[in-house]
CSV table of C-alpha atoms in Angstrom, one decimal:
chain,number,residue,atom,x,y,z
J,198,MET,CA,0.4,-0.4,-0.1
J,199,GLN,CA,1.5,3.5,-0.4
J,200,LEU,CA,2.0,5.9,2.0
J,201,GLU,CA,-1.0,8.4,0.7
J,202,GLN,CA,-3.6,5.8,1.0
J,203,ILE,CA,-2.0,4.6,4.1
J,204,VAL,CA,-2.0,8.5,5.3
J,205,GLU,CA,-5.9,8.5,4.0
J,206,ARG,CA,-7.1,5.5,6.2
J,207,PHE,CA,-5.7,6.7,9.4
J,208,GLN,CA,-7.5,9.7,8.6
J,209,SER,CA,-10.7,8.1,8.3
J,210,LYS,CA,-9.1,6.6,11.5
J,211,ASP,CA,-8.6,3.7,10.8
J,212,PRO,CA,-6.2,2.5,13.8
J,213,ARG,CA,-4.7,-1.1,11.3
J,214,ALA,CA,-3.6,2.1,9.6
J,215,PHE,CA,-2.6,3.9,12.8
J,216,GLU,CA,-0.3,1.4,13.7
J,217,LYS,CA,1.5,1.1,10.5
J,218,LEU,CA,2.2,4.1,10.0
J,219,HIS,CA,3.4,3.8,14.1
J,220,SER,CA,6.3,1.1,12.7
J,221,MET,CA,7.0,3.4,10.7
J,222,TYR,CA,8.4,6.4,11.7
J,223,ALA,CA,7.7,6.0,15.8
J,224,GLU,CA,11.8,4.6,16.3
J,225,ASN,CA,12.3,7.6,14.3
J,226,ILE,CA,9.8,10.6,15.8
J,227,CYS,CA,11.3,8.8,19.8
J,228,GLY,CA,14.6,9.6,18.4
J,229,VAL,CA,14.5,13.4,17.5
J,230,ILE,CA,13.0,13.6,20.5
J,231,ASN,CA,15.6,12.0,22.9
J,232,THR,CA,18.1,14.2,20.8
J,233,ILE,CA,16.0,16.9,22.7
J,234,VAL,CA,15.1,16.2,26.0
J,235,ARG,CA,18.3,13.4,26.5
J,236,ASN,CA,16.2,10.6,28.4
J,237,ASP,CA,14.6,7.0,27.0
J,238,LEU,CA,11.8,6.7,29.3
J,239,ILE,CA,10.8,10.2,29.2
J,240,ALA,CA,11.1,10.0,25.2
J,241,GLU,CA,9.7,7.3,25.2
J,242,GLU,CA,6.4,8.4,27.7
J,243,ILE,CA,6.1,11.7,25.3
J,244,CYS,CA,6.6,9.8,22.0
J,245,GLN,CA,3.8,7.8,23.2
J,246,ASP,CA,1.8,11.1,23.9
J,247,VAL,CA,2.9,12.4,20.0
J,248,PHE,CA,1.1,9.5,18.3
J,249,VAL,CA,-1.8,9.6,20.5
J,250,LYS,CA,-1.8,13.2,19.6
J,251,ALA,CA,-1.7,12.8,16.0
J,252,TRP,CA,-4.6,10.7,15.8
J,253,ASN,CA,-6.8,12.8,17.8
J,254,ASN,CA,-5.9,15.7,15.4
J,255,ALA,CA,-5.5,13.5,12.3
J,256,ASP,CA,-8.4,15.5,10.6
J,257,LYS,CA,-5.8,18.3,10.6
J,258,TYR,CA,-3.7,16.9,8.8
J,259,ASN,CA,-3.8,17.9,5.2
J,260,THR,CA,-0.3,18.3,2.0
J,261,SER,CA,0.0,22.4,2.3
J,262,LYS,CA,2.1,20.6,5.8
J,263,GLY,CA,3.6,19.1,3.8
J,264,ARG,CA,4.9,15.1,4.0
J,265,PHE,CA,3.4,13.8,6.8
J,266,PHE,CA,6.8,12.3,8.4
J,267,THR,CA,7.5,16.4,8.4
J,268,TRP,CA,3.9,16.8,10.4
J,269,MET,CA,4.6,13.7,12.2
J,270,LEU,CA,8.0,15.5,13.2
J,271,ASN,CA,6.9,18.8,13.7
J,272,ILE,CA,4.6,18.1,16.5
J,273,ALA,CA,7.5,16.0,18.2
J,274,ARG,CA,10.1,18.4,18.2
J,275,ASN,CA,7.1,20.8,20.2
J,276,ALA,CA,6.0,17.7,22.6
J,277,ALA,CA,10.3,17.6,23.5
J,278,ILE,CA,11.2,20.8,23.4
J,279,ASP,CA,7.7,21.5,26.4
J,280,GLU,CA,8.9,19.1,28.4
J,281,LEU,CA,11.9,20.5,28.7
J,282,ARG,CA,10.2,24.2,29.1
J,283,SER,CA,8.0,22.4,32.0
J,284,LYS,CA,8.3,22.7,35.2
J,285,SER,CA,9.8,18.6,36.2
J,286,HIS,CA,12.3,18.6,34.3
J,287,LYS,CA,13.6,21.7,35.1
J,288,GLN,CA,13.6,20.3,38.4
J,289,GLN,CA,15.4,17.1,37.1
J,290,LYS,CA,17.8,18.3,34.5
J,291,LYS,CA,18.8,22.0,36.0
J,292,ASN,CA,21.5,22.2,33.3
J,293,LEU,CA,20.3,22.0,30.1
J,294,SER,CA,22.5,21.1,27.1
J,295,VAL,CA,22.1,23.4,23.7
J,296,GLU,CA,24.8,20.6,22.7
J,297,TYR,CA,24.7,19.5,19.1
J,298,PHE,CA,23.4,16.0,18.8
J,299,VAL,CA,26.5,14.5,16.8
J,300,ASP,CA,28.0,15.8,20.6
J,301,ILE,CA,26.3,12.4,21.4
J,302,ALA,CA,28.1,10.6,19.3
J,303,GLU,CA,31.2,11.6,22.4
J,304,ASP,CA,29.1,11.7,25.5
J,305,THR,CA,30.7,9.7,27.2
J,306,LYS,CA,29.1,10.3,30.3
J,307,THR,CA,25.5,10.5,30.2
J,308,THR,CA,24.0,7.2,31.2
J,309,GLU,CA,20.6,7.8,30.2
J,310,PHE,CA,20.5,8.5,27.5
J,311,THR,CA,21.8,5.5,25.3
J,312,VAL,CA,22.3,5.9,21.1
J,313,ASP,CA,23.7,4.0,18.6
J,314,LYS,CA,26.9,5.9,18.1
J,315,LYS,CA,28.5,3.3,16.3
J,316,ARG,CA,26.2,4.1,13.0
J,317,LEU,CA,25.8,7.7,14.3
J,318,LYS,CA,29.7,7.8,14.0
J,319,SER,CA,29.4,6.3,10.5
J,320,LEU,CA,26.6,8.6,8.9
J,321,ILE,CA,28.4,11.8,10.0
J,322,ILE,CA,31.7,10.5,9.2
J,323,ASN,CA,33.4,13.5,7.6
J,324,LEU,CA,30.5,16.0,7.9
J,325,LYS,CA,32.2,20.1,8.2
J,326,GLU,CA,30.9,20.9,12.0
J,327,LYS,CA,29.0,24.0,10.1
J,328,CYS,CA,26.2,20.6,8.4
J,329,ILE,CA,26.3,19.1,11.6
J,330,LYS,CA,24.8,22.7,13.0
J,331,ILE,CA,22.6,23.2,10.4
J,332,ILE,CA,21.3,20.0,10.2
J,333,ASP,CA,20.6,19.7,13.9
J,334,LEU,CA,18.9,23.3,14.0
J,335,LEU,CA,16.5,22.2,11.2
J,336,TYR,CA,15.8,19.2,11.0
J,337,PHE,CA,16.3,18.7,15.4
J,338,LYS,CA,15.9,22.4,16.7
J,339,GLY,CA,13.4,23.4,14.6
J,340,TYR,CA,14.5,26.7,13.2
J,341,THR,CA,13.4,28.7,10.6
J,342,GLN,CA,15.8,29.0,8.2
J,343,LYS,CA,16.1,33.0,9.3
J,344,GLU,CA,16.5,31.6,12.5
J,345,ALA,CA,19.5,29.9,11.8
J,346,SER,CA,20.7,31.7,9.4
J,347,GLU,CA,21.0,34.6,12.5
J,348,GLU,CA,22.0,31.3,14.7
J,349,LEU,CA,24.6,31.2,12.1
J,350,ASN,CA,25.4,34.4,10.9
J,351,ILE,CA,24.5,33.4,7.7
J,352,PRO,CA,22.6,34.8,4.8
J,353,VAL,CA,19.6,33.1,4.5
J,354,GLY,CA,19.8,31.9,1.0
J,355,THR,CA,22.6,30.6,2.4
J,356,VAL,CA,21.1,28.3,5.5
J,357,LYS,CA,18.8,26.7,1.9
J,358,THR,CA,22.1,25.8,-0.2
J,359,ARG,CA,24.3,24.9,2.7
J,360,ASN,CA,21.7,22.6,4.0
J,361,ARG,CA,21.3,21.0,0.2
J,362,SER,CA,25.2,20.2,0.3
J,363,CYS,CA,25.7,19.0,4.4
J,364,ILE,CA,21.7,16.3,3.1
J,365,SER,CA,23.9,15.0,-0.2
J,366,GLN,CA,27.1,14.3,2.0
J,367,LEU,CA,24.7,12.5,4.8
J,368,ARG,CA,23.4,10.7,2.0
J,369,GLU,CA,26.5,9.7,0.3
J,370,ASN,CA,27.6,8.4,3.5
J,371,MET,CA,24.5,5.9,4.6
J,372,SER,CA,24.9,4.3,0.9
J,373,ASN,CA,28.7,4.1,1.9
D,277,MET,CA,10.9,24.3,-15.6
D,278,ASP,CA,14.8,22.8,-14.5
D,279,ILE,CA,14.3,20.4,-12.3
D,280,LYS,CA,17.4,19.7,-11.9
D,281,GLN,CA,17.4,23.4,-10.8
D,282,TYR,CA,14.5,23.6,-8.8
D,283,ILE,CA,15.7,20.5,-7.1
D,284,ASP,CA,19.6,21.8,-5.8
D,285,SER,CA,18.0,25.0,-4.8
D,286,GLY,CA,17.7,23.1,-1.4
D,287,ILE,CA,13.7,23.6,-1.9
D,288,LEU,CA,13.1,19.5,-1.1
D,289,GLU,CA,15.8,19.5,2.4
D,290,LEU,CA,13.7,22.3,3.6
D,291,TYR,CA,10.4,21.0,2.5
D,292,VAL,CA,11.6,17.7,4.3
D,293,ALA,CA,12.7,20.0,7.4
D,294,GLY,CA,8.3,21.4,7.5
D,295,LYS,CA,10.5,24.7,7.2
D,296,LEU,CA,8.2,26.1,3.6
D,297,SER,CA,4.9,27.4,4.4
D,298,ASP,CA,1.8,26.7,3.6
D,299,ALA,CA,2.0,27.8,-0.1
D,300,GLU,CA,5.3,26.5,-0.9
D,301,ASN,CA,4.6,23.1,1.2
D,302,LEU,CA,1.6,23.3,-1.5
D,303,GLU,CA,3.8,24.1,-4.7
D,304,VAL,CA,6.2,21.6,-4.1
D,305,TYR,CA,3.7,18.1,-3.2
D,306,LYS,CA,1.7,19.4,-7.1
D,307,LEU,CA,5.4,19.0,-8.6
D,308,SER,CA,6.3,16.0,-6.9
D,309,VAL,CA,2.9,14.4,-8.0
D,310,GLU,CA,3.6,15.7,-11.5
D,311,ASN,CA,7.6,14.6,-11.8
D,312,PRO,CA,8.8,11.5,-10.2
D,313,GLU,CA,12.2,12.7,-10.5
D,314,ILE,CA,11.4,15.5,-7.4
D,315,LEU,CA,8.8,12.6,-5.3
D,316,SER,CA,12.0,10.1,-5.3
D,317,GLU,CA,14.2,13.3,-4.3
D,318,ILE,CA,12.3,13.9,-0.9
D,319,ILE,CA,11.8,10.4,-0.5
D,320,SER,CA,15.8,9.9,0.0
D,321,ILE,CA,16.4,13.2,1.9
D,322,GLU,CA,13.0,11.8,4.3
D,323,ASN,CA,15.0,8.8,4.4
D,324,ALA,CA,18.8,10.4,5.2
D,325,ILE,CA,16.7,11.9,8.1
D,326,LEU,CA,15.0,9.5,8.8
D,327,GLU,CA,18.7,7.1,9.4
D,328,LEU,CA,20.0,10.0,12.1
D,329,THR,CA,16.7,10.5,13.7
D,330,LYS,CA,16.6,6.5,13.8
D,331,THR,CA,20.5,6.2,15.8
D,332,ALA,CA,19.4,8.4,19.0
D,333,SER,CA,16.0,6.3,19.4
D,334,PRO,CA,15.6,5.1,23.0
D,335,LYS,CA,16.5,0.9,22.4
D,336,THR,CA,13.5,-0.3,23.1
D,337,THR,CA,10.7,-3.0,21.4
D,338,TYR,CA,8.3,0.2,19.4
D,339,ASN,CA,4.8,-1.7,20.9
D,340,PHE,CA,2.3,0.1,19.1
D,341,SER,CA,-0.3,-0.9,22.5
D,342,PRO,CA,0.1,1.2,24.6
D,343,ILE,CA,-1.0,3.8,22.2
D,344,LYS,CA,-4.2,2.0,20.8
D,345,ALA,CA,-4.6,1.5,24.9
D,346,LYS,CA,-4.8,5.0,24.7
D,347,ILE,CA,-6.6,5.6,21.4
D,348,SER,CA,-8.9,3.9,22.4
D,349,ILE,CA,-9.9,5.1,25.8
D,350,SER,CA,-10.5,8.4,23.7
D,351,GLU,CA,-12.3,6.5,21.3
D,352,ASP,CA,-14.7,5.7,24.0
D,353,LYS,CA,-15.0,8.5,25.7
D,354,LYS,CA,-16.1,9.9,22.1
D,355,VAL,CA,-18.4,6.6,21.6
D,356,ILE,CA,-20.4,8.2,24.9
D,357,ASP,CA,-21.0,11.3,23.7
D,358,ILE,CA,-22.5,10.7,20.8
D,359,ASN,CA,-24.8,8.8,23.1
D,360,ASN,CA,-25.3,11.9,25.2
D,361,LYS,CA,-28.1,13.3,23.6
D,362,GLY,CA,-27.7,17.1,26.2
D,363,SER,CA,-24.1,17.1,24.2
D,364,ASN,CA,-25.5,17.4,20.8
D,365,TRP,CA,-28.0,19.4,21.2
D,366,SER,CA,-25.7,23.0,19.7
D,367,GLN,CA,-25.9,20.6,16.3
D,368,TYR,CA,-29.2,20.1,15.8
D,369,LEU,CA,-29.9,23.7,17.1
D,370,GLY,CA,-27.5,24.6,14.4
D,371,TRP,CA,-29.2,23.0,11.7
D,372,ALA,CA,-32.5,24.0,12.9
D,373,ALA,CA,-31.7,27.3,12.5
D,374,THR,CA,-30.2,27.3,9.1
D,375,VAL,CA,-34.1,25.4,8.6
D,376,LEU,CA,-35.4,28.4,10.1
D,377,PHE,CA,-33.3,30.8,7.9
D,378,ALA,CA,-33.7,28.7,5.1
D,379,ILE,CA,-38.1,29.3,5.3
D,380,GLY,CA,-37.3,32.9,5.8
D,381,LEU,CA,-34.8,33.3,3.4
D,382,PHE,CA,-37.7,31.7,1.2
D,383,TRP,CA,-40.7,33.5,2.5
D,384,MET,CA,-39.0,36.4,1.7
D,385,TYR,CA,-38.9,36.0,-1.7
D,386,ASN,CA,-42.0,35.2,-2.2
D,387,GLN,CA,-43.3,38.5,-0.5
D,388,ASN,CA,-40.7,40.0,-2.6
D,389,GLU,CA,-41.9,39.0,-5.5
D,390,SER,CA,-46.0,39.5,-4.6
D,391,LEU,CA,-45.2,42.9,-3.3
D,392,LYS,CA,-43.5,43.5,-6.8
D,393,SER,CA,-46.8,42.3,-8.5
D,394,GLU,CA,-49.1,44.5,-6.2
D,395,LEU,CA,-46.5,47.5,-7.1
D,396,GLU,CA,-46.9,46.2,-11.3
D,397,VAL,CA,-50.9,46.5,-10.5
D,398,VAL,CA,-50.6,49.5,-8.8
D,399,ILE,CA,-48.9,51.1,-11.5
D,400,GLN,CA,-51.3,49.5,-13.7
D,401,GLU,CA,-54.4,51.3,-12.3
D,402,ASN,CA,-52.1,54.4,-11.9
D,403,GLU,CA,-51.6,55.0,-15.9
D,404,LYS,CA,-55.5,54.4,-16.3
D,405,LEU,CA,-57.2,56.5,-13.7
D,406,GLU,CA,-54.9,59.1,-15.2
D,407,GLN,CA,-56.1,58.3,-18.6
D,408,GLN,CA,-59.5,58.9,-17.4
D,409,ILE,CA,-58.4,62.4,-15.7
D,410,SER,CA,-56.5,63.6,-19.2
D,411,GLU,CA,-60.4,62.4,-21.0
D,412,SER,CA,-62.2,64.1,-18.7
D,413,ASN,CA,-60.0,67.2,-19.4
D,414,THR,CA,-60.2,67.0,-23.0
D,415,SER,CA,-64.1,65.6,-22.5
D,416,LEU,CA,-64.4,69.2,-19.7
D,417,GLU,CA,-62.9,71.7,-21.9
D,418,LYS,CA,-65.2,70.7,-25.4
D,419,SER,CA,-67.6,70.9,-22.7
D,420,LYS,CA,-66.6,74.3,-22.4
D,421,GLU,CA,-66.8,75.3,-25.5
D,422,LEU,CA,-69.7,73.9,-26.4
D,423,LEU,CA,-71.2,76.4,-23.8
D,424,ALA,CA,-69.3,79.3,-25.7
D,425,THR,CA,-70.4,78.5,-28.9
D,426,LEU,CA,-74.1,78.3,-27.7
D,427,ARG,CA,-74.0,81.4,-26.0
D,428,ASP,CA,-72.3,83.1,-29.0
D,429,LYS,CA,-74.4,86.4,-29.5
D,430,ASN,CA,-75.0,85.9,-33.3
D,431,ILE,CA,-77.2,82.6,-32.2
D,432,SER,CA,-80.2,82.1,-33.1
D,433,VAL,CA,-81.9,78.6,-32.0
D,434,ILE,CA,-84.9,77.3,-33.4
D,435,PRO,CA,-86.9,74.3,-31.7
D,436,LEU,CA,-87.3,71.9,-33.8
D,437,GLY,CA,-91.2,70.3,-32.1
D,438,GLY,CA,-91.7,66.2,-33.2
D,439,GLN,CA,-93.8,64.9,-35.9
D,440,ALA,CA,-96.8,62.2,-37.0
D,441,VAL,CA,-93.5,59.1,-36.6
D,442,SER,CA,-92.1,59.8,-33.5
D,443,PRO,CA,-94.5,63.0,-31.6
D,444,THR,CA,-92.6,62.6,-28.5
D,445,SER,CA,-89.0,63.4,-30.7
D,446,PHE,CA,-87.6,66.9,-30.5
D,447,ALA,CA,-84.5,68.5,-31.3
D,448,LYS,CA,-83.1,72.2,-31.3
D,449,ALA,CA,-80.5,74.0,-33.6
D,450,TYR,CA,-78.7,76.3,-32.9
D,451,TRP,CA,-77.8,78.4,-35.9
D,452,ASN,CA,-74.9,81.3,-36.1
D,453,THR,CA,-75.3,82.5,-39.8
D,454,GLU,CA,-72.6,85.0,-38.7
D,455,GLN,CA,-69.6,81.5,-39.2
D,456,GLN,CA,-73.3,79.9,-40.9
D,457,LYS,CA,-72.9,76.7,-38.4
D,458,LEU,CA,-75.9,75.2,-37.7
D,459,TYR,CA,-75.0,72.9,-34.1
D,460,ILE,CA,-78.2,70.4,-33.7
D,461,ASP,CA,-78.7,69.6,-30.3
D,462,ALA,CA,-80.2,65.9,-31.0
D,463,GLN,CA,-80.2,64.5,-27.5
D,464,GLY,CA,-84.1,64.1,-28.2
D,465,LEU,CA,-84.1,61.8,-31.3
D,466,PRO,CA,-84.9,58.3,-30.7
D,467,GLU,CA,-81.5,56.2,-31.4
D,468,PRO,CA,-81.3,55.5,-35.5
D,469,PRO,CA,-81.5,51.3,-36.8
D,470,ASN,CA,-79.2,49.6,-37.7
D,471,GLY,CA,-78.6,50.4,-41.7
D,472,PHE,CA,-79.9,54.0,-41.1
D,473,VAL,CA,-78.7,58.1,-40.6
D,474,TYR,CA,-80.5,61.8,-40.0
D,475,GLN,CA,-81.0,63.8,-41.9
D,476,VAL,CA,-81.1,67.4,-41.3
D,477,TRP,CA,-82.5,69.2,-43.9
D,478,SER,CA,-82.8,73.7,-44.8
D,479,LEU,CA,-86.3,74.1,-46.2
D,480,LYS,CA,-87.7,77.2,-47.5
D,481,LEU,CA,-91.4,76.6,-47.6
D,482,ASP,CA,-93.0,78.6,-50.4
D,483,PRO,CA,-92.2,76.6,-52.7
D,484,LEU,CA,-90.8,73.5,-50.1
D,485,THR,CA,-87.2,73.5,-51.3
D,486,PRO,CA,-84.9,70.8,-49.0
D,487,THR,CA,-81.7,71.4,-48.9
D,488,SER,CA,-79.4,68.6,-47.2
D,489,ILE,CA,-76.8,70.5,-44.3
D,490,GLY,CA,-75.5,67.2,-43.6
D,491,LEU,CA,-75.8,63.7,-41.8
D,492,LEU,CA,-75.6,63.5,-37.5
D,493,ASN,CA,-72.9,60.1,-38.5
D,494,ASP,CA,-72.5,58.1,-35.5
D,495,PHE,CA,-75.5,58.6,-33.9
D,496,ASN,CA,-74.7,56.5,-31.1
D,497,GLY,CA,-71.1,57.0,-30.2
D,498,ASP,CA,-71.7,60.4,-29.6
D,499,GLU,CA,-72.1,61.1,-25.9
D,500,ASN,CA,-73.6,65.3,-26.7
D,501,LYS,CA,-75.6,64.5,-28.7
D,502,VAL,CA,-74.5,67.1,-29.8
D,503,PHE,CA,-73.4,67.8,-34.3
D,504,THR,CA,-72.0,70.6,-35.6
D,505,LEU,CA,-73.2,71.3,-39.4
D,506,ASN,CA,-72.0,73.6,-41.7
D,507,ASN,CA,-74.9,75.6,-43.4
D,508,PRO,CA,-73.3,77.6,-46.4
D,509,ASN,CA,-77.4,79.2,-47.2
D,510,ALA,CA,-77.0,81.9,-45.1
D,511,ASN,CA,-80.1,83.6,-44.7
D,512,GLY,CA,-82.1,81.0,-47.1
D,513,SER,CA,-83.2,78.8,-44.6
D,514,GLU,CA,-87.2,79.3,-42.9
D,515,ALA,CA,-87.0,76.0,-41.0
D,516,PHE,CA,-84.9,73.0,-40.5
D,517,GLY,CA,-86.3,69.6,-40.4
D,518,ILE,CA,-84.5,66.1,-39.7
D,519,THR,CA,-86.0,62.7,-41.2
D,520,LEU,CA,-84.4,59.4,-40.8
D,521,GLU,CA,-82.6,58.2,-44.0
D,522,PRO,CA,-80.6,55.2,-45.1
D,523,ASP,CA,-77.1,55.1,-44.8
D,524,GLY,CA,-75.2,57.8,-47.0
D,525,GLY,CA,-78.3,59.7,-47.1
D,526,SER,CA,-81.0,60.5,-50.0
D,527,LYS,CA,-81.0,63.1,-52.4
D,528,ALA,CA,-84.4,64.7,-51.3
D,529,PRO,CA,-85.7,63.8,-47.6
D,530,ASN,CA,-88.9,61.2,-47.4
D,531,LEU,CA,-90.9,63.0,-46.0
D,532,GLU,CA,-93.0,59.7,-44.1
D,533,GLN,CA,-90.3,59.5,-42.0
D,534,LEU,CA,-90.4,63.5,-40.7
D,535,TYR,CA,-89.4,63.4,-37.3
D,536,THR,CA,-88.3,66.5,-36.2
D,537,LEU,CA,-89.2,70.5,-38.4
D,538,GLY,CA,-88.7,74.2,-36.6
D,539,VAL,CA,-89.4,77.0,-38.5
D,540,VAL,CA,-86.9,79.7,-38.3
D,541,SER,CA,-88.7,83.1,-36.0
D,542,PRO,CA,-88.1,85.8,-38.4
D,543,SER,CA,-86.1,87.9,-36.7
């Protein structure tokens, strides 16, 4: 079955289509959340909530929102960022790291947070720091093009082209 | 459109990141439907991001059942909501309002139509009345004119009395010798039968010489029954008579059908 058909069925509240989407994207969505909250248990909990939220708002998705995964990604990012801002989280983790997701690969201290470091390393091998930064801002932290250009101190147009070449490199690494 | 250039612009990467506006998203979607090349590029970019995000996922089994449990609870709640009649009143109210609105609209449309036709009728009546007024005005003008004519100082009035064939008939002749006009007031004559017409004669008595002055045409149609004729006989007329003649008149009067006759009194 094509992705579009599955999404359509999901929108008409077919639990089986929803289960299919969950199996397709749960790992990725939970992964994004984990890079933000950096705690497996919290990430899993938020991840479940994100899927329930998607189910309850299924009728709000349409092609003007972009890809289905992109829509889910957006819900996930917002939910994870909300969690970071919440009181309970602040009490648990007073020092929020603003590190980039790839720092995880080098992180040896964290125990609450497991990552496929080997795979991550192989993916980002030979990616320059500026690439890692831009991918992190746009895909994991949810920065807009303009926000990313301000953060990285580069023209808005450059965000678009640099991101393109960085993702291309990532794709090359994937196939190697 | 240069598809390669479009792809190289980096827009598709932003599309997957969710960093485009709704309009841009729609445009990309439309193009991806039309161009398989664009669609496959989008899928490749998405796969790269999927691959990358997967590395950070907690190492656990991604079981659907806890989510299923949560959504079926929320579904159950919804079922209860549907059965709860109280919660649907606003929906019914909405429909009722819609129906009422439609009825109201229809009613107003009908009202408008009937008012339009009423207005039409009133306008027509108004036109009729205006015509009547104008006719009355014309009639009044005519009456005034007639009165003025009969009051002229040069007028001689000759009463014409009923004769043997119709003793109750009468008429009056108003003779303006100066203008050589003769006005016949024929109110006292019966309506002529079909195919016949009254003919007015100027008479010299000695010897009896009748001269036709004219016909009282359209007798039945004339309301005031006052007819204007030319009498070129100057002072030669000694009497006036009216006979009933076949349509078109006769050369000589049929004295058996003499209705009225009157002698001009010497002045």
